[in-house]
mmCIF file of C-alpha atoms in Angstrom:
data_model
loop_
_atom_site.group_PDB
_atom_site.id
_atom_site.type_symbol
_atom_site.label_atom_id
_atom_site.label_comp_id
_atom_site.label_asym_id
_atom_site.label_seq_id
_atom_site.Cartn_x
_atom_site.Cartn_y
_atom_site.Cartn_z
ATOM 1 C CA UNK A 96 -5.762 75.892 -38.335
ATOM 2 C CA UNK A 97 -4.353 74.614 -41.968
ATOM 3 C CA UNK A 98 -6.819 72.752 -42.417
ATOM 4 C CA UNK A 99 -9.299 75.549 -42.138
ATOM 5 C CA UNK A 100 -7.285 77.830 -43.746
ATOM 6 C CA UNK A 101 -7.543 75.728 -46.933
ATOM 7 C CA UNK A 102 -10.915 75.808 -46.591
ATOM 8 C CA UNK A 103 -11.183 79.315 -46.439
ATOM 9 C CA UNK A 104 -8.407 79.621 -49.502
ATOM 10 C CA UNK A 105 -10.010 77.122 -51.919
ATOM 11 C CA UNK A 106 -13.764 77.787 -50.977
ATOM 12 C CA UNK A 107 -13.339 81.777 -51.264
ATOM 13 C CA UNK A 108 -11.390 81.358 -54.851
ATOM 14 C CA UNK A 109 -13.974 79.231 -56.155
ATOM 15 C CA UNK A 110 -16.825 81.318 -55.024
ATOM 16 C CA UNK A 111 -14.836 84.437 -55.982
ATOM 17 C CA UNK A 112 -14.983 83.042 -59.614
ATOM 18 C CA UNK A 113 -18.706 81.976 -59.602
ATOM 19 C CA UNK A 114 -19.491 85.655 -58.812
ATOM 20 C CA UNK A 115 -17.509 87.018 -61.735
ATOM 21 C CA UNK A 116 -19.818 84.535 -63.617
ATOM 22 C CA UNK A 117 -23.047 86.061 -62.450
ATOM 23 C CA UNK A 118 -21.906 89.308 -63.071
ATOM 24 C CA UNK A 119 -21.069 88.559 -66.501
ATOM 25 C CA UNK A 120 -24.125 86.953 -66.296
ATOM 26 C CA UNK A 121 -26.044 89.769 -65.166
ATOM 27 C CA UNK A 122 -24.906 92.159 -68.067
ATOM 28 C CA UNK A 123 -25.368 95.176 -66.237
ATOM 29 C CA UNK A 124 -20.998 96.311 -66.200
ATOM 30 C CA UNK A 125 -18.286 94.215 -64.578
ATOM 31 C CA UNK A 126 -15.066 94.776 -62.436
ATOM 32 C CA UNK A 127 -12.425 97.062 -63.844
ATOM 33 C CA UNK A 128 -10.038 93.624 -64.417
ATOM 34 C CA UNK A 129 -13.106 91.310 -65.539
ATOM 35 C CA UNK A 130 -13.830 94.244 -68.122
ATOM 36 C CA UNK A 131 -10.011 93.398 -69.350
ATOM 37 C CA UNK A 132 -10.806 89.768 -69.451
ATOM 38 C CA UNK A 133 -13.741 89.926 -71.419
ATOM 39 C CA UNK A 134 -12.731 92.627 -73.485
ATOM 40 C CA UNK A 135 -9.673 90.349 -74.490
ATOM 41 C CA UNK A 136 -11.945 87.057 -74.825
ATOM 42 C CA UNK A 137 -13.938 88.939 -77.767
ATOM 43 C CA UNK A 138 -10.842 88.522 -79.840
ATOM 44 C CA UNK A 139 -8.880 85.514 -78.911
ATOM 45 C CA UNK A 140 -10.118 81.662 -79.141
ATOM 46 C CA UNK A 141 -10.441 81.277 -75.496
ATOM 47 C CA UNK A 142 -12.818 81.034 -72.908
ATOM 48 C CA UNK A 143 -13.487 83.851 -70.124
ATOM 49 C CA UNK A 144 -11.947 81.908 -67.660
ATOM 50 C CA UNK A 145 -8.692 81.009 -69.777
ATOM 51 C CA UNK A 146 -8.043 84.712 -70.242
ATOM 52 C CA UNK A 147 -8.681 84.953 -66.982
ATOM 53 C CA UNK A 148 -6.032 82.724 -66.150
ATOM 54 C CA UNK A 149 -3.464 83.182 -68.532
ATOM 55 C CA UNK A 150 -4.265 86.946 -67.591
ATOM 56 C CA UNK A 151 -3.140 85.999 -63.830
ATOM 57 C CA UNK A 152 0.074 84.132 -65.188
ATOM 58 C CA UNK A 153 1.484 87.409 -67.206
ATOM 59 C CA UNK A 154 0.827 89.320 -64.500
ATOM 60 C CA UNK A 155 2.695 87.012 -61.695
ATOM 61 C CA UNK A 156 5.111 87.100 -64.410
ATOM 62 C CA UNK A 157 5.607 90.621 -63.857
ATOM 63 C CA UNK A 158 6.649 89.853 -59.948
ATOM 64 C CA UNK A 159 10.077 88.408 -60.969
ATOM 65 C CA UNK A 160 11.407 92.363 -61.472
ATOM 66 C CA UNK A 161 9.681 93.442 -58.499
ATOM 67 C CA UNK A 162 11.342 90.628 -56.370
ATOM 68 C CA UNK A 163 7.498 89.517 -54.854
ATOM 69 C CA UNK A 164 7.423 85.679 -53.765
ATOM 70 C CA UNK A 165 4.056 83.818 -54.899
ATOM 71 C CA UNK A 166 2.433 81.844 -52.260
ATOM 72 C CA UNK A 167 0.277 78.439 -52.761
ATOM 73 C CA UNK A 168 -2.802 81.056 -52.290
ATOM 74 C CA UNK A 169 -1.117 83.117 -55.495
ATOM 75 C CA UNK A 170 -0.852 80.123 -57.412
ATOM 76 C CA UNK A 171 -4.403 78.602 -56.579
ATOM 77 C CA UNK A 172 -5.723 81.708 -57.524
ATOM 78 C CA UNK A 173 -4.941 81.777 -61.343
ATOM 79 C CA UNK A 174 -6.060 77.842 -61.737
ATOM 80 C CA UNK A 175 -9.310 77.870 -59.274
ATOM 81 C CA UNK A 176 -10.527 80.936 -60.249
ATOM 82 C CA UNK A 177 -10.425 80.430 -63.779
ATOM 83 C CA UNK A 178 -11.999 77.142 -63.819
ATOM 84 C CA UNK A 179 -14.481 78.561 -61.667
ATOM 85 C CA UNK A 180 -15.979 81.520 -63.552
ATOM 86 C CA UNK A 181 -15.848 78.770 -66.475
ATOM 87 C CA UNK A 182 -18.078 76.671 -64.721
ATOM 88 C CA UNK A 183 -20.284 79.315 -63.648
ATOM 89 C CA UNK A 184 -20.896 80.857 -66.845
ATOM 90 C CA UNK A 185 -21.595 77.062 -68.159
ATOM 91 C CA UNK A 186 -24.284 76.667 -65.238
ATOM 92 C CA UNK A 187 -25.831 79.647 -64.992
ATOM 93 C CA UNK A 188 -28.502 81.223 -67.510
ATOM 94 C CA UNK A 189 -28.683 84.600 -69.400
ATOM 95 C CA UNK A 190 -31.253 86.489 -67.871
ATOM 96 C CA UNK A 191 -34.020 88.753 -69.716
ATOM 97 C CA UNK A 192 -35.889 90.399 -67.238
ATOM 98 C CA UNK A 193 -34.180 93.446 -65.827
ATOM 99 C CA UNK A 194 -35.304 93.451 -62.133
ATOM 100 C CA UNK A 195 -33.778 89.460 -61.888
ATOM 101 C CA UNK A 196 -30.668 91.096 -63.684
ATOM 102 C CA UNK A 197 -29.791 94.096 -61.249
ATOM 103 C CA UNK A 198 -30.643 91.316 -58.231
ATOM 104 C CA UNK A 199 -28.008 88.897 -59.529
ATOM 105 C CA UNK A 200 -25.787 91.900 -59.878
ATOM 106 C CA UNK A 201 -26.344 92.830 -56.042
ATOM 107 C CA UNK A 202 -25.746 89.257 -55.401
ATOM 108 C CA UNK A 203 -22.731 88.820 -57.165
ATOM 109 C CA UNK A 204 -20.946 91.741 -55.523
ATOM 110 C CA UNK A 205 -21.895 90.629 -52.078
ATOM 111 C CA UNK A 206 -20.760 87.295 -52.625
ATOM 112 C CA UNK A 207 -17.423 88.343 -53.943
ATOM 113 C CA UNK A 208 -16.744 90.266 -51.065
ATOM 114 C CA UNK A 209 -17.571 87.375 -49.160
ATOM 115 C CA UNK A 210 -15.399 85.145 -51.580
ATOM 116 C CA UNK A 211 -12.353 87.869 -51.030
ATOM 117 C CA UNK A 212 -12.563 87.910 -46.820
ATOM 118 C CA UNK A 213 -12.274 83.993 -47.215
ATOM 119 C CA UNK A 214 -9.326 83.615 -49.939
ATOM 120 C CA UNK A 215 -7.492 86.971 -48.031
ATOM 121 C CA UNK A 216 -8.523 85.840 -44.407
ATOM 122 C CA UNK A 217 -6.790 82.675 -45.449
ATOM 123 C CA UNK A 218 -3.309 84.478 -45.248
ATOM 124 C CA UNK A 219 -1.661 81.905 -47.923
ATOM 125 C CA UNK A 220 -0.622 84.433 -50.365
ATOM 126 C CA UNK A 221 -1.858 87.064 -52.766
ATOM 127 C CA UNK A 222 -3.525 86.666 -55.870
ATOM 128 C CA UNK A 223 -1.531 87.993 -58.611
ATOM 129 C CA UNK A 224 -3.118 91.131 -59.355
ATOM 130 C CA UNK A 225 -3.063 92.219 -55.658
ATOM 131 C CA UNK A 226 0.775 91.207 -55.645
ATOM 132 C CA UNK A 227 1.585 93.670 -59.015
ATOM 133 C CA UNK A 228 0.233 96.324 -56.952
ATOM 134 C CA UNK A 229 2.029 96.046 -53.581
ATOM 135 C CA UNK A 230 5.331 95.300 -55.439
ATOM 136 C CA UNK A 231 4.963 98.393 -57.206
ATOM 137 C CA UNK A 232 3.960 100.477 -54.241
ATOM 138 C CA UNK A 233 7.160 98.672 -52.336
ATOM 139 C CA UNK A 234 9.495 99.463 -55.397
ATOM 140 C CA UNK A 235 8.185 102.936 -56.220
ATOM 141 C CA UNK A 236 7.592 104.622 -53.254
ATOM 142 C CA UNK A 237 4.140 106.019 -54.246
ATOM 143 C CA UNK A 238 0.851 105.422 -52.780
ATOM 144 C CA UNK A 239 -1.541 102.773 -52.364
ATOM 145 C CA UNK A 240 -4.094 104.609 -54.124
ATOM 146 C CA UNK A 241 -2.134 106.252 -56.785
ATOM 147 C CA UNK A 242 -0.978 102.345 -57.964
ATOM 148 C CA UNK A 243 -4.097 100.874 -57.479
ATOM 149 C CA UNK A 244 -5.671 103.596 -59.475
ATOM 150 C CA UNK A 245 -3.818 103.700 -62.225
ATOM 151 C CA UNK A 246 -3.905 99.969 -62.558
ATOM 152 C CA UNK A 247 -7.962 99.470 -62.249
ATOM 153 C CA UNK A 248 -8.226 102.824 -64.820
ATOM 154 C CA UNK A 249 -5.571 101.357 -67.052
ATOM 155 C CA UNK A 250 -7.283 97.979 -67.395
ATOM 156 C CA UNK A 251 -10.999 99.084 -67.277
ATOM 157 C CA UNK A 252 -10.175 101.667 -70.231
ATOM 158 C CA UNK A 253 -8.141 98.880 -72.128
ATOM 159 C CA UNK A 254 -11.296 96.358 -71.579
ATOM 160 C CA UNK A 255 -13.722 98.831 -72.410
ATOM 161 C CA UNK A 256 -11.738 99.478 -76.058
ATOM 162 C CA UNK A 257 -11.452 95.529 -76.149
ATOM 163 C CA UNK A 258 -15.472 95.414 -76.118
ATOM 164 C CA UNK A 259 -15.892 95.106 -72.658
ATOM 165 C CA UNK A 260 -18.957 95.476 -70.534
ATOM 166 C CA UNK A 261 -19.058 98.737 -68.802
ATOM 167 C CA UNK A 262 -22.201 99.709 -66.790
ATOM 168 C CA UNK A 263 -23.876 100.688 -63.624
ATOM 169 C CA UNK A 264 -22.964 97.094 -62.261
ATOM 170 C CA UNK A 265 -18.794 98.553 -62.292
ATOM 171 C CA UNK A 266 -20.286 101.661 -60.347
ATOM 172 C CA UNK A 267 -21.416 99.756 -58.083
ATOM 173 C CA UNK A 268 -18.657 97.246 -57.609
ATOM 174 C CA UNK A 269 -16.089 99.657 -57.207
ATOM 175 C CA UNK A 270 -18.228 102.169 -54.522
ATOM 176 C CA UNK A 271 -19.677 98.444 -52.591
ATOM 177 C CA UNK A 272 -16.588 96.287 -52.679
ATOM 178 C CA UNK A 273 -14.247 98.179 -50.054
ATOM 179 C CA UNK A 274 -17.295 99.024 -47.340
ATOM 180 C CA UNK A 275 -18.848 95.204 -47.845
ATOM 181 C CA UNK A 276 -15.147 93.445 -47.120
ATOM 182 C CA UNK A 277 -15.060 95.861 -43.996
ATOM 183 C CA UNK A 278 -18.004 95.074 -42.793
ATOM 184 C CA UNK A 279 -17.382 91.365 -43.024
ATOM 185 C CA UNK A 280 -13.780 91.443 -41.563
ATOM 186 C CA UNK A 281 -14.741 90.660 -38.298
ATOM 187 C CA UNK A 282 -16.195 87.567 -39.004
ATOM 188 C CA UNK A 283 -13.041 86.194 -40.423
ATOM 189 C CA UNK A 284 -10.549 88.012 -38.263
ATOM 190 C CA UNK A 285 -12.094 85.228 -35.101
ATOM 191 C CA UNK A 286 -10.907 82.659 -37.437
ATOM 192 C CA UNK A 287 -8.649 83.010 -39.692
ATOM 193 C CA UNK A 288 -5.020 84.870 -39.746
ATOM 194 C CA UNK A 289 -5.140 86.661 -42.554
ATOM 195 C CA UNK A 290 -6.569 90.115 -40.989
ATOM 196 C CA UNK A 291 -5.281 89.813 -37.430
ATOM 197 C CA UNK A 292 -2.600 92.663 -38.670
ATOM 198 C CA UNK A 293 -5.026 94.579 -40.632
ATOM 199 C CA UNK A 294 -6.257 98.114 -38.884
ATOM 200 C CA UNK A 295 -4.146 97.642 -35.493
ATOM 201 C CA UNK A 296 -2.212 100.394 -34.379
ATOM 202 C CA UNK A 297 1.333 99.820 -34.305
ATOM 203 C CA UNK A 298 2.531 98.781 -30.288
ATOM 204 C CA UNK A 299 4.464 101.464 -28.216
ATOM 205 C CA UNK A 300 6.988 99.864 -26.907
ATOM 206 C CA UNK A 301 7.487 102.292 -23.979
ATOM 207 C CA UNK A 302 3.944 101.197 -22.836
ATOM 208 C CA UNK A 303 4.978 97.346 -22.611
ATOM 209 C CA UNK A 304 6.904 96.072 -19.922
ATOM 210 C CA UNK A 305 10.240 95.770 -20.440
ATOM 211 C CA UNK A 306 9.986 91.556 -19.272
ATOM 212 C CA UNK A 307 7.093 90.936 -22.061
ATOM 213 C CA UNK A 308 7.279 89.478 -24.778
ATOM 214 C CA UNK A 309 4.122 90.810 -26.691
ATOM 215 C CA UNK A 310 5.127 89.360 -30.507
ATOM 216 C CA UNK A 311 2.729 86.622 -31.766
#
């Protein structure tokens, strides 16, 4: 099972990060954070994947008020997925035609769902970004949404000021992302522990008998 939870980890990070390169790629609008990152790259001497990273590292810096513990999965995700996107955007071409473009767009946001049910299926850890916004939630007291909200608008606004790409491509990353990840929980959940909690209802413990010991 650690073995193939690595796997899962260092596979989904790196595939995570070649989809942010075909996206950027793609031209057609990019995640709220990548919108940040490139945004930021347009005026500082570093690569797309180094703000990227050194993007992830502020942020986990950010957990030491908020008392959150990085994992190996939290700490794989700043290096891997950096160098990744790097080597994507090194690899891959800038496409002209416009019906190739909105394909590799499609593409990319499938992938990175795919690339997300891997590293989160994993169970090693979040990535740094995903950490801020449960140690704020856990600190505050507000919701979910209203954190993760404020954070995505925050950083797509600041990108977009920056000189980041904005387009139909962040439409449809932010509408596709949460019903493609559902969709491919189930493959993962057989596999890997990372989702086994996610979506169960909590146990009743009048219904179990009082000699079982249903914890796992």
């Amino acid at each position: 099972m650690l073995f193939r939870r690595l796997v899962a980890l260092y596979s989904g990070l790196w595939l995570y990060g070649f989809s942010m390169a075909v996206m950027v790629r793609a031209g057609l609008g990019l995640d709220p954070w990548d919108v940040f990152h490139q945004g930021v790259a347009e005026h500082v001497p570093l690569s797309f994947g180094a703000v990227t990273a050194v993007t992830g590292a502020v942020v986990l810096l950010a957990w030491i008020p908020l008392r959150q513990r990085p994992g190996l999965g939290t700490v794989s995700n700043i290096v891997v997925i950096g160098l990744s996107v790097d080597a994507g955007l090194w690899l891959l071409p800038a496409w002209e035609s416009l019906p190739v473009r909105v394909a590799a767009m499609l593409a990319a946001v499938v992938l990175n769902a795919a690339a997300t049910v891997l590293y989160i299926g994993a169970g090693m850890g979040p990535g740094p970004r995903d950490g801020l916004m449960t140690g704020l939630v856990r600190r505050t007291g507000w919701s979910v949404r209203l954190i993760r909200t404020t954070i995505e608008v925050t950083v797509l606004v600041t990108g977009w000021l920056l000189g980041g790409s904005v387009g139909i491509g962040t439409l449809v990353y932010a509408f596709g992302i949460g019903p493609l990840i559902q969709l491919m929980i189930p493959a993962a959940d057989r596999y890997l522990p990372g989702f086994h909690t996610v979506g169960r209802p909590t146990p009743n413990p009048a219904a179990e008998p009082s000699t079982a010991d249903s914890r796992r």
